[in-house]
CSV table of C-alpha atoms and ligand atoms in Angstrom, one decimal:
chain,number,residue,atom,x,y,z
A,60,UNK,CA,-94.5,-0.9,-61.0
A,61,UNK,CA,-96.8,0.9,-63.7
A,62,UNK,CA,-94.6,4.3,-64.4
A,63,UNK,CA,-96.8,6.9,-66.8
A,64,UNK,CA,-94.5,9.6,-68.8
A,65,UNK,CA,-96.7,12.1,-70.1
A,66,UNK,CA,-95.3,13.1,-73.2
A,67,UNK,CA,-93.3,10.6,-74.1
A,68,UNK,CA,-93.0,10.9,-77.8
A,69,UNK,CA,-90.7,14.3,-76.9
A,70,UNK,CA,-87.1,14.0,-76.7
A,71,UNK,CA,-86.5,13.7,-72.9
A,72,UNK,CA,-89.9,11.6,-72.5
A,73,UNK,CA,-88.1,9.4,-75.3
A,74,UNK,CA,-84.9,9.0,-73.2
A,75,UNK,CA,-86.2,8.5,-69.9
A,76,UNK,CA,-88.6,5.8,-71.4
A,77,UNK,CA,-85.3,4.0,-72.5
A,78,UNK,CA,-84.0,4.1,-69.0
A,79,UNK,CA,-87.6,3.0,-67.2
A,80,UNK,CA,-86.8,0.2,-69.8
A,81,UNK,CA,-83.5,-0.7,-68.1
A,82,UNK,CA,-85.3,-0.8,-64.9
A,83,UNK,CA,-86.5,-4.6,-63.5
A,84,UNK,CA,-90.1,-5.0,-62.9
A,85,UNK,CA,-91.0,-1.8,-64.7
A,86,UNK,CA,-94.3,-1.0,-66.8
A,87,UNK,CA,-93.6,1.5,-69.1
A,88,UNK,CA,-96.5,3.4,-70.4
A,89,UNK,CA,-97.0,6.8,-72.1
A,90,UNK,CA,-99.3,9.4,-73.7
A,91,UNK,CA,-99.4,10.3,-77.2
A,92,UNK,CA,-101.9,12.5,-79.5
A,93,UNK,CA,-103.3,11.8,-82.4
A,94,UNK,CA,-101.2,13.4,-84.8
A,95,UNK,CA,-98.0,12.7,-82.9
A,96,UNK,CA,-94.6,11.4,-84.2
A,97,UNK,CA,-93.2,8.3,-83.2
A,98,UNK,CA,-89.8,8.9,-84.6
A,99,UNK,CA,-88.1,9.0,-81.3
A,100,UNK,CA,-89.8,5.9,-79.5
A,101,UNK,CA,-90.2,3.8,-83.2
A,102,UNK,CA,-87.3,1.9,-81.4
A,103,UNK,CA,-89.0,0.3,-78.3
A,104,UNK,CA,-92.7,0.6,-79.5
A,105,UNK,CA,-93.2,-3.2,-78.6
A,106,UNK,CA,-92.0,-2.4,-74.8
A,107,UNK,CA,-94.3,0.6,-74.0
A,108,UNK,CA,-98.2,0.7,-73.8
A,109,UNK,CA,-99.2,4.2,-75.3
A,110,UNK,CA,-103.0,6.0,-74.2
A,111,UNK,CA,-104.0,8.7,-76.7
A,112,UNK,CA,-104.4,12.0,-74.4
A,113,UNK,CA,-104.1,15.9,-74.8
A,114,UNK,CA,-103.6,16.9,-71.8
A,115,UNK,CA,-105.4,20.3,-72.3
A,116,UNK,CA,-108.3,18.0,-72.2
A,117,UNK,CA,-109.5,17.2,-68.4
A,118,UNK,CA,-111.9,14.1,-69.8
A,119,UNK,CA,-109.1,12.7,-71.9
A,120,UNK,CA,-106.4,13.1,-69.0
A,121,UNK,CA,-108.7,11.1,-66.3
A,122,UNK,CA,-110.0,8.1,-68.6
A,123,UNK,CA,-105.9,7.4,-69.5
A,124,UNK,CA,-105.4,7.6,-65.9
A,125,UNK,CA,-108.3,5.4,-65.3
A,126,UNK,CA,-106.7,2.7,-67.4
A,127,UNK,CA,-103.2,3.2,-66.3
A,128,UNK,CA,-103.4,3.8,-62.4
A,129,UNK,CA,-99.5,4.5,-62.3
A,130,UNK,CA,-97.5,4.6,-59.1
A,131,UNK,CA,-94.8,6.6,-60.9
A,132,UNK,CA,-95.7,9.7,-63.3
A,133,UNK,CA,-93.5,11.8,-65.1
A,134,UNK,CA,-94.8,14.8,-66.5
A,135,UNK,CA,-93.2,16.1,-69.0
A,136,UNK,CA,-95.4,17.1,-72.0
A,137,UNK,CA,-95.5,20.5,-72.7
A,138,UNK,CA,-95.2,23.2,-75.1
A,139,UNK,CA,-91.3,23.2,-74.2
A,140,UNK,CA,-89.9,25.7,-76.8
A,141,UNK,CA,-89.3,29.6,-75.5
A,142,UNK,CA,-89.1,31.3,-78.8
A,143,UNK,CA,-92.5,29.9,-79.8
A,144,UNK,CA,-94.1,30.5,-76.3
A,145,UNK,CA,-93.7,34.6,-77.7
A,146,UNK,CA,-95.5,33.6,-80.5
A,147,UNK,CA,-98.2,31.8,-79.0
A,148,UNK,CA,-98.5,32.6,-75.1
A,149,UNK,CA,-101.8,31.7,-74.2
A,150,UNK,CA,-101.6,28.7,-76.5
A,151,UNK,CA,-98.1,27.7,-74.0
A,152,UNK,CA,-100.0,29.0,-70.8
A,153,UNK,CA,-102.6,26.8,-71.6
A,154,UNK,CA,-101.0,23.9,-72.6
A,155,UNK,CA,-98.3,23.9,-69.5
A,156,UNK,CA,-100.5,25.2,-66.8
A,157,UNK,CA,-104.3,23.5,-67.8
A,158,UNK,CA,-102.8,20.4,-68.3
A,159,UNK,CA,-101.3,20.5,-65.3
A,160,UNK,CA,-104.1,21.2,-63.7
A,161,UNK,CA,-106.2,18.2,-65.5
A,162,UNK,CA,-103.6,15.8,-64.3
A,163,UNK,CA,-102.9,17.0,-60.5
A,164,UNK,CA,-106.9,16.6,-60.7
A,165,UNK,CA,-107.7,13.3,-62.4
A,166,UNK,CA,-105.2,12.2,-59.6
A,167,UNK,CA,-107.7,13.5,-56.7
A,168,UNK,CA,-110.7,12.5,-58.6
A,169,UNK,CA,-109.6,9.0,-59.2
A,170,UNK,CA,-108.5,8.7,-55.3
A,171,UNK,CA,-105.0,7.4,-56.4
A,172,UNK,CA,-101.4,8.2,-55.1
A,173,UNK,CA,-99.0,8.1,-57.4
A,174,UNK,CA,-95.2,10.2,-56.8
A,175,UNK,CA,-95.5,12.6,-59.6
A,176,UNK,CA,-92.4,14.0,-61.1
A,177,UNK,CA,-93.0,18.2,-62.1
A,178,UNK,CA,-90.3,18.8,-65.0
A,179,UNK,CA,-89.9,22.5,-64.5
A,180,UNK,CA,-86.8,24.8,-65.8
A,181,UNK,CA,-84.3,26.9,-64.9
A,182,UNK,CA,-85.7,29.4,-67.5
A,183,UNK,CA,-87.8,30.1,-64.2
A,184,UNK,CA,-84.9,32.0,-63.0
A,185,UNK,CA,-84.8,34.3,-65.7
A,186,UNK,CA,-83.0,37.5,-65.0
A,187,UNK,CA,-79.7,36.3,-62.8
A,188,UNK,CA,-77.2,39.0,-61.3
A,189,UNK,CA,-74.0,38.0,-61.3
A,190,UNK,CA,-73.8,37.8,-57.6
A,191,UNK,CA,-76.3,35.3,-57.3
A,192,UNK,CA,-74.5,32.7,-59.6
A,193,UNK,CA,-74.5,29.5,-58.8
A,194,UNK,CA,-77.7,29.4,-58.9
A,195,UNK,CA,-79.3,27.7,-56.2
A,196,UNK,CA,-83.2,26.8,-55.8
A,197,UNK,CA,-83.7,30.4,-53.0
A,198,UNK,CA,-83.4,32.5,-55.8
A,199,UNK,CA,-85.4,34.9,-56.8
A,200,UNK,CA,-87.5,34.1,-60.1
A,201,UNK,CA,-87.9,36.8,-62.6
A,202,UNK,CA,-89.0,35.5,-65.9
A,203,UNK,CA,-88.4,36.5,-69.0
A,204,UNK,CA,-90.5,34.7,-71.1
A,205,UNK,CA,-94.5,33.3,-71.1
A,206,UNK,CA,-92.8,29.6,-70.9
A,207,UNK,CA,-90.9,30.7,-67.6
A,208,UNK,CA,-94.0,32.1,-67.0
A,209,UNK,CA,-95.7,29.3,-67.6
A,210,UNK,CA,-93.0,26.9,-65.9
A,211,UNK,CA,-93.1,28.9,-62.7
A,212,UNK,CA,-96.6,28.0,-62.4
A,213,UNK,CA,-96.3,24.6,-63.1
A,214,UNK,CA,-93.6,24.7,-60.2
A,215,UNK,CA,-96.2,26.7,-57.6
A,216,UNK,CA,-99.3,24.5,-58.7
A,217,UNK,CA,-97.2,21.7,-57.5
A,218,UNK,CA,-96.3,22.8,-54.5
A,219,UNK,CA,-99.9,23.9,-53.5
A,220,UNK,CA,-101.1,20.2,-54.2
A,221,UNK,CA,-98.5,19.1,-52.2
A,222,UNK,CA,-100.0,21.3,-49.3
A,223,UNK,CA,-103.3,21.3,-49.9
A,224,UNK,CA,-103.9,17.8,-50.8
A,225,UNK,CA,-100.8,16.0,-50.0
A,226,UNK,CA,-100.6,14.6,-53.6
A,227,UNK,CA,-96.6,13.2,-53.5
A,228,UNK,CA,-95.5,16.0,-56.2
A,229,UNK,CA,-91.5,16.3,-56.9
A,230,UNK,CA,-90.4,19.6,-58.9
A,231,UNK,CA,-86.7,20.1,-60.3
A,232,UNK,CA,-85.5,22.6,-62.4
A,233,UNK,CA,-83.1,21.1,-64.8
A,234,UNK,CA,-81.1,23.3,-66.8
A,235,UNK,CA,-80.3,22.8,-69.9
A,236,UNK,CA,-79.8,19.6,-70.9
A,237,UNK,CA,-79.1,18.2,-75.1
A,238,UNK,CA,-78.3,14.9,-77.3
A,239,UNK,CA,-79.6,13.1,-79.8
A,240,UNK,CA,-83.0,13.4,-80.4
A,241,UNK,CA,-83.6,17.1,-79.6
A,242,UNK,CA,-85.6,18.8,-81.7
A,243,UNK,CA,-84.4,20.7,-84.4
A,244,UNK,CA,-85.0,24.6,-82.9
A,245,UNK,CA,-82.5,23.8,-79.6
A,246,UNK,CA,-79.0,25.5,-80.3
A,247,UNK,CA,-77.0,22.4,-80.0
A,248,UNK,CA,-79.3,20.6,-82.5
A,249,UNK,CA,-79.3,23.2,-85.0
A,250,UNK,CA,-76.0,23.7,-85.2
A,251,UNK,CA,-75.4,20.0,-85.3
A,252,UNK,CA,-78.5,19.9,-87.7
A,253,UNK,CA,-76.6,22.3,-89.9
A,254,UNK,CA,-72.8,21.0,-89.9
A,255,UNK,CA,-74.6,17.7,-91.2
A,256,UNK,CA,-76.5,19.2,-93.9
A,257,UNK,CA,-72.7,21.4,-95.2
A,258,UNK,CA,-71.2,18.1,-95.3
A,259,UNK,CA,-73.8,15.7,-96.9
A,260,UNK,CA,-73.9,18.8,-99.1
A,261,UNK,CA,-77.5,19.6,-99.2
A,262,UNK,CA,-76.8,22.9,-97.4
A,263,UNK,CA,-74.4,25.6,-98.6
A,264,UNK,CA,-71.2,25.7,-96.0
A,265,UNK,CA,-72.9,28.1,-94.0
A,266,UNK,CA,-73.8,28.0,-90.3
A,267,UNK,CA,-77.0,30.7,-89.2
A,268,UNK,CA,-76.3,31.4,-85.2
A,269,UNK,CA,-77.8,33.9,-82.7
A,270,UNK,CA,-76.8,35.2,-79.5
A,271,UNK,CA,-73.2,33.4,-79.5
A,272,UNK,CA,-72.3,35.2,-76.3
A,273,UNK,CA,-74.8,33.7,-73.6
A,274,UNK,CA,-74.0,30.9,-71.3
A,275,UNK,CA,-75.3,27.8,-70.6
A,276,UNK,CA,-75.0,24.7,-68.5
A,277,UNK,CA,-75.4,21.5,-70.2
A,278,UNK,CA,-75.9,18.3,-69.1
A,279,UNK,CA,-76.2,15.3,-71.5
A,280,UNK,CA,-79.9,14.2,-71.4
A,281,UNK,CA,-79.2,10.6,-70.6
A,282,UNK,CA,-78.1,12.0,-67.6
A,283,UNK,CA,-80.5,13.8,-66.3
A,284,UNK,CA,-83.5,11.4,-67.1
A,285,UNK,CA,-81.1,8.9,-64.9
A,286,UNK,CA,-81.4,12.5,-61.8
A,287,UNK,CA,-85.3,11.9,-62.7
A,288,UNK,CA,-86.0,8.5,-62.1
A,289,UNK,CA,-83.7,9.2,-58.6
A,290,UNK,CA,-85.9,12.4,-58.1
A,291,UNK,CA,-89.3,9.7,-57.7
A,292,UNK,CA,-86.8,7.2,-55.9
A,293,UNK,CA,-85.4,9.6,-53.2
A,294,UNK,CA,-86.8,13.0,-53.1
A,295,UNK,CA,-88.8,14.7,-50.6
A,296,UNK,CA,-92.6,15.6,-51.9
A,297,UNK,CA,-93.2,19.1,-51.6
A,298,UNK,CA,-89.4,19.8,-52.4
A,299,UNK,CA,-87.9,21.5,-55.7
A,300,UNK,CA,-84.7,20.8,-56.6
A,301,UNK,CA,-82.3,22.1,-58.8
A,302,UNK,CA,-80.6,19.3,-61.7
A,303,UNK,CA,-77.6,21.3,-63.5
A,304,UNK,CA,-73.5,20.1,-64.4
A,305,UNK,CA,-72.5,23.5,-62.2
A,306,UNK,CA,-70.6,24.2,-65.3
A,307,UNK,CA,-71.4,27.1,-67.7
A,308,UNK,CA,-70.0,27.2,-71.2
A,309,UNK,CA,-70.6,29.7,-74.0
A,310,UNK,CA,-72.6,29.2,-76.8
A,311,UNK,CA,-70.0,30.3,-78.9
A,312,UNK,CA,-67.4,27.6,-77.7
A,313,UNK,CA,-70.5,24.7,-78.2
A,314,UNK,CA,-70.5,25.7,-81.7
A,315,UNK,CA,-66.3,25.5,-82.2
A,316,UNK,CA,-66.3,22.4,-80.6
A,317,UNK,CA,-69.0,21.1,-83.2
A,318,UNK,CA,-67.3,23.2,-85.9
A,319,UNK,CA,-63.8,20.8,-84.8
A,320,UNK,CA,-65.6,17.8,-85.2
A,321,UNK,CA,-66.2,18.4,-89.1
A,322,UNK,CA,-63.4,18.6,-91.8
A,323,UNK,CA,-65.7,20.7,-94.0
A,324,UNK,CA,-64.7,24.4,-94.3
A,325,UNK,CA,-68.0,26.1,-92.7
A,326,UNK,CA,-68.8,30.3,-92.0
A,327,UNK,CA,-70.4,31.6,-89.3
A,328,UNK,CA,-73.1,34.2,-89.8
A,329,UNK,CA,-75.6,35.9,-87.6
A,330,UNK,CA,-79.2,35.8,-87.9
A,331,UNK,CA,-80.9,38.7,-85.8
A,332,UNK,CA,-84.1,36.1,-86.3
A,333,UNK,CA,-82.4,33.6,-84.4
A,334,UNK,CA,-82.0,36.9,-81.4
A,335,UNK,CA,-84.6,36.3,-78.7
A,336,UNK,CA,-86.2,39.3,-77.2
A,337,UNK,CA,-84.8,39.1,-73.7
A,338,UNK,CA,-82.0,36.6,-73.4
A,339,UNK,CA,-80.7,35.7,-70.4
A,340,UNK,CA,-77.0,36.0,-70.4
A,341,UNK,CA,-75.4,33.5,-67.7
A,342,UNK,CA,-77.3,30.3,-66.2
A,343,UNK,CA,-75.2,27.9,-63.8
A,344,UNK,CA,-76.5,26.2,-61.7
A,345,UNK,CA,-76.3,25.1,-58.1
A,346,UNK,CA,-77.6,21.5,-57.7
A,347,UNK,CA,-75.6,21.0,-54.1
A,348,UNK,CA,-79.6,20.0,-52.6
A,349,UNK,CA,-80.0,17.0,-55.2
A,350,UNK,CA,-76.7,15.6,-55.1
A,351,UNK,CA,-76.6,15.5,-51.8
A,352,UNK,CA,-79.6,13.6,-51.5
A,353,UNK,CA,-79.3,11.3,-54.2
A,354,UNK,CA,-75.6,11.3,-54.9
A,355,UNK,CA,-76.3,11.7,-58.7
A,356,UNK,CA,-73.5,13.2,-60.4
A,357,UNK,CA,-73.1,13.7,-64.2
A,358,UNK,CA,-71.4,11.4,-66.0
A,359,UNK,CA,-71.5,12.0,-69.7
A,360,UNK,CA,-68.8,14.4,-70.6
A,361,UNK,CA,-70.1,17.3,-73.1
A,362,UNK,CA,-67.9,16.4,-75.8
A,363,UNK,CA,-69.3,12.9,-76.1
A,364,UNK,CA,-72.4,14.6,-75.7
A,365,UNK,CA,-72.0,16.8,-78.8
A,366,UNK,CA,-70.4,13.8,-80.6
A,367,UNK,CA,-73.3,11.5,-80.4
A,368,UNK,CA,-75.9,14.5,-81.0
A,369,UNK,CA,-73.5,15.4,-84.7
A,370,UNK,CA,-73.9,11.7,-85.3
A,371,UNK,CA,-77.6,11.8,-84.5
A,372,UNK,CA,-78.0,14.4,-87.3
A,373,UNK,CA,-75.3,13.0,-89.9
A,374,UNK,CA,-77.2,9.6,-89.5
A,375,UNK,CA,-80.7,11.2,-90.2
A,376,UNK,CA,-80.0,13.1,-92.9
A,377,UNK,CA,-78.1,10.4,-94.8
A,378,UNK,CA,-81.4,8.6,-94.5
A,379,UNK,CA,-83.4,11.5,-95.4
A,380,UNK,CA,-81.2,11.9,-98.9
B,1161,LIG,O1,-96.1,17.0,-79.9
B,1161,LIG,P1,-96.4,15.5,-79.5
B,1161,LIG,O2,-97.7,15.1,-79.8
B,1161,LIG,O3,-95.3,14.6,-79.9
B,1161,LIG,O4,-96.3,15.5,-77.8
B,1161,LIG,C1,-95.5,16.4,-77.1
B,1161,LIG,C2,-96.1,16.5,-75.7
B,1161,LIG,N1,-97.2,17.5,-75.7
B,1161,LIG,C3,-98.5,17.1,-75.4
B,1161,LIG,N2,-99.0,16.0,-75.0
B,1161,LIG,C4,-100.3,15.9,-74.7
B,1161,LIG,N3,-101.1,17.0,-74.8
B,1161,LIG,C5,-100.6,18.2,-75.3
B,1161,LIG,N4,-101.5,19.3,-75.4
B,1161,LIG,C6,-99.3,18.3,-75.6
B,1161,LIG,N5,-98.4,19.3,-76.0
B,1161,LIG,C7,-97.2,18.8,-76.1
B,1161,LIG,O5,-95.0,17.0,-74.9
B,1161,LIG,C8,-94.1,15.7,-76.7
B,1161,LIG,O6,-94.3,14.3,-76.4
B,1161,LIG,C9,-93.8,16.5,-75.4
B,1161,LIG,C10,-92.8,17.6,-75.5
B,1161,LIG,O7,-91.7,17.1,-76.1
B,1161,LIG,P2,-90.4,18.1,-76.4
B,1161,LIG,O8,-91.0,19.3,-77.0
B,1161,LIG,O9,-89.4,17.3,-77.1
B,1161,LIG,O10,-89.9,18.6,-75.0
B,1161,LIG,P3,-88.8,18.0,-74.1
B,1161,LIG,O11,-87.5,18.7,-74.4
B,1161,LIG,O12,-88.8,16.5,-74.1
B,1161,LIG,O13,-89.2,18.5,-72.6
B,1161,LIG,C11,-89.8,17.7,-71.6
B,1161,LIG,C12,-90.2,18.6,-70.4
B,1161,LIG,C13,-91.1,19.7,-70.8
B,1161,LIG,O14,-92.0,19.9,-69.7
B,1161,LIG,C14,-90.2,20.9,-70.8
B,1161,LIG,O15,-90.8,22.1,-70.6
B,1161,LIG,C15,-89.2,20.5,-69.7
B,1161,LIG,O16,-89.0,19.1,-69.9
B,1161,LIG,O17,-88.0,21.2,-69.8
C-alpha cells in the first residue's frame, strides 16, 4: 500500500506520516520543495521516500505521481495560514486551488485511482449565527477570508471530480486542531512559543495576545490525522464530513491554562496586530456524520494537548540557546 501526503514536511503532514508509519504494510512517501524544512520529519527521514514537487506546478505534480502511483493520497499542502492569505490572496488562491487542480488532473491524465483525502476547514464556515451552532456540514458557508475562500473551492473542486469523473475524493472539514510541531503563528503555539522564551529568559515576561474572546474547538492533532487515515478507510467518495471535539473553549481560557502550567510570573498585553480583520467569533462543531461512520472519537484530552505542545517549545528553545 503506497500512501502519498502532499505536504508532508507541514505540521499535520508530519503527524499523519508518523501514524501511516504505525500502519503494517504501509509505503510512506511524501512531497517536499526545494527549499523546504525537514525539521518536523528529521525524525523518520530513513522510513519515508520524499519526491521534490510544487504543486503549483502541473509538470512537477504528474512526473511525482508518475513515480509514486499511490492508492492512498493525502492532500494537505497548502498555504494554510489565514492572516497571511490577506496579505497575499492570489498567491493562497493559487497555491490551494491550482494545485489542486494539477493533482485531481495528473490523476486523470495518468489513468490511476487512488482515494484522495481533500483537507478542507471549518474556516469555510465563516460567519456562524448563533442558532446554527453545532455546526454541522448543511450549513451555509460565508467566508471571511481568501483561505476560506480558497478552502471552499478546494471542497467544491472535489466534489465536481467526484461527479464528473468519479475520481474517489474524500473532503472533511476539520476544525481546529494544535500540538507540537505547529508553526509558530497558530495561537496555541505562540503563546506556548512565548511562555518558553519568559522562562528560558530570552524574552521579557510578557505575553502579546489578540482577540482573547473568540472560540474555538480543538482537537489534538494526533487525533485527527488518526479521523484521516479512517476518512480513506471508511468514507463515502463524494461525501464531506465534518472532524471537530463538539467542544468550544475560549481563547482566553487556552492561554490561563498555559499561563498555569509555568511558575514564571508573566503579563498579558494586547496587540491590535495580532486582531484579524473579520474574526469569526464561535466555531463548534457538529461531527455526528463522521463518528457515526467511523466511530472515531477524540481521545487526547486538551490539557495534555497543551502540555506536550509547552514542552514542544521549552525543548526547542533550550536547543536553540
Ligand atoms: O513550506 P514547505 O515547503 O515545507 O511545504 C508546505 C506545503 N506547501 C507546498 N507544497 C508543495 N507546493 C507548494 N506550492 C506548497 N505550498 C505549501 O504544505 C508544508 O509541507 C505544507 C503546509 O504545512 P503547514 O503550513 O504546517 O499546514 P498544516 O497545518 O499542516 O495544514 C495541512 C492542511 C492544509 O491544507 C491546511 O489548509 C489544512 O490542513 O487545514
Amino acid at each position: 500500500m503506497r500512501v502519498l501526503i502532499t505536504g508532508i514536511t507541514g505540521f499535520v503532514g508530519s503527524h499523519l506520516a508518523e501514524y501511516c508509519l504505525t500502519k503494517p504494510d504501509v509505503e510512506v512517501y511524501g512531497t517536499i520543495r526545494w527549499r523546504s524544512k525537514k525539521d518536523n520529519i528529521f525524525h523518520i527521514e530513513d522510513k519515508i521516500k520524499l519526491y521534490e514537487c510544487d504543486i503549483k506546478d502541473g509538470v512537477s505534480v504528474q512526473s511525482m505521481l508518475k513515480k509514486v502511483r499511490p492508492h492512498f493520497i493525502f492532500h494537505l499542502a497548502a498555504q494554510s495560514f489565514v492572516p497571511t492569505s490577506w496579505h497575499a490572496p492570489a498567491e493562497t488562491l493559487t497555491t490551494n486551488i491550482i494545485g489542486e487542480v494539477n493533482l485531481f488532473e495528473a490523476v486523470r491524465d495518468l489513468g490511476i485511482d487512488p482515494i484522495i483525502h481533500v483537507a478542507c476547514s471549518s474556516e469555510e464556515y465563516g460567519l456562524v449565527h448563533e442558532d446554527e451552532i453545532p455546526i454541522d456540514e448543511k450549513n451555509t458557508l460565508r467566508p471571511l477570508s481568501p483561505y476560506a475562500v480558497s478552502k471552499i473551492a478546494q471542497d467544491f473542486l472535489g466534489y465536481q471530480y467526484y461527479k464528473s469523473y468519479g475520481i474517489r475524493i474524500i473532503r472533511t472539514r476539520a476544525f481546529n486542531h494544535t500540538g507540537p510541531r505547529r508553526g509558530e503563528v497558530f495561537v496555541v503555539s505562540t503563546f506556548a512559543k512565548q511562555i518558553a522564551e519568559i522562562e528560558a529568559g530570552t524574552k521579557n515576561p510578557v505575553v502579546r495576545v489578540g482577540n482573547l474572546n473568540a472560540k474555538r474547538d480543538f482537537t489534538d492533532v494526533r487525533d485527527i490525522v488518526r479521523a484521516y487515515w479512517l476518512a480513506v478507510e471508511k468514507c463515502e467518495p463524494g461525501e464531506v464530513y465534518n472532524i471537530s471535539s463538539g467542544k468550544s473553549i475560549s481563547i482566553e481560557k487556552i492561554l490561563k491554562m498555559l499561563l498555569e502550567m509555568s511558575e514564571v510570573d508573566i503579563e498579558v498585553v494586547k496587540d491590535a496586530e495580532r486582531m484579524r480583520p473579520s474574526d469569526v467569533e464561535v466555531l463548534e462543531g457538529d461531527s455526528t456524520k463522521f463518528r457515526e461512520l467511523t466511530g472515531w472519537e477524540p481521545e487526547i484530552p486538551l490539557e495534555k494537548t497543551l502540555e506536550d505542545t509547552l514542552n514542544y517549545w521549552r525543548d526547542k528553545i533550550k536547543h536553540r540557546v
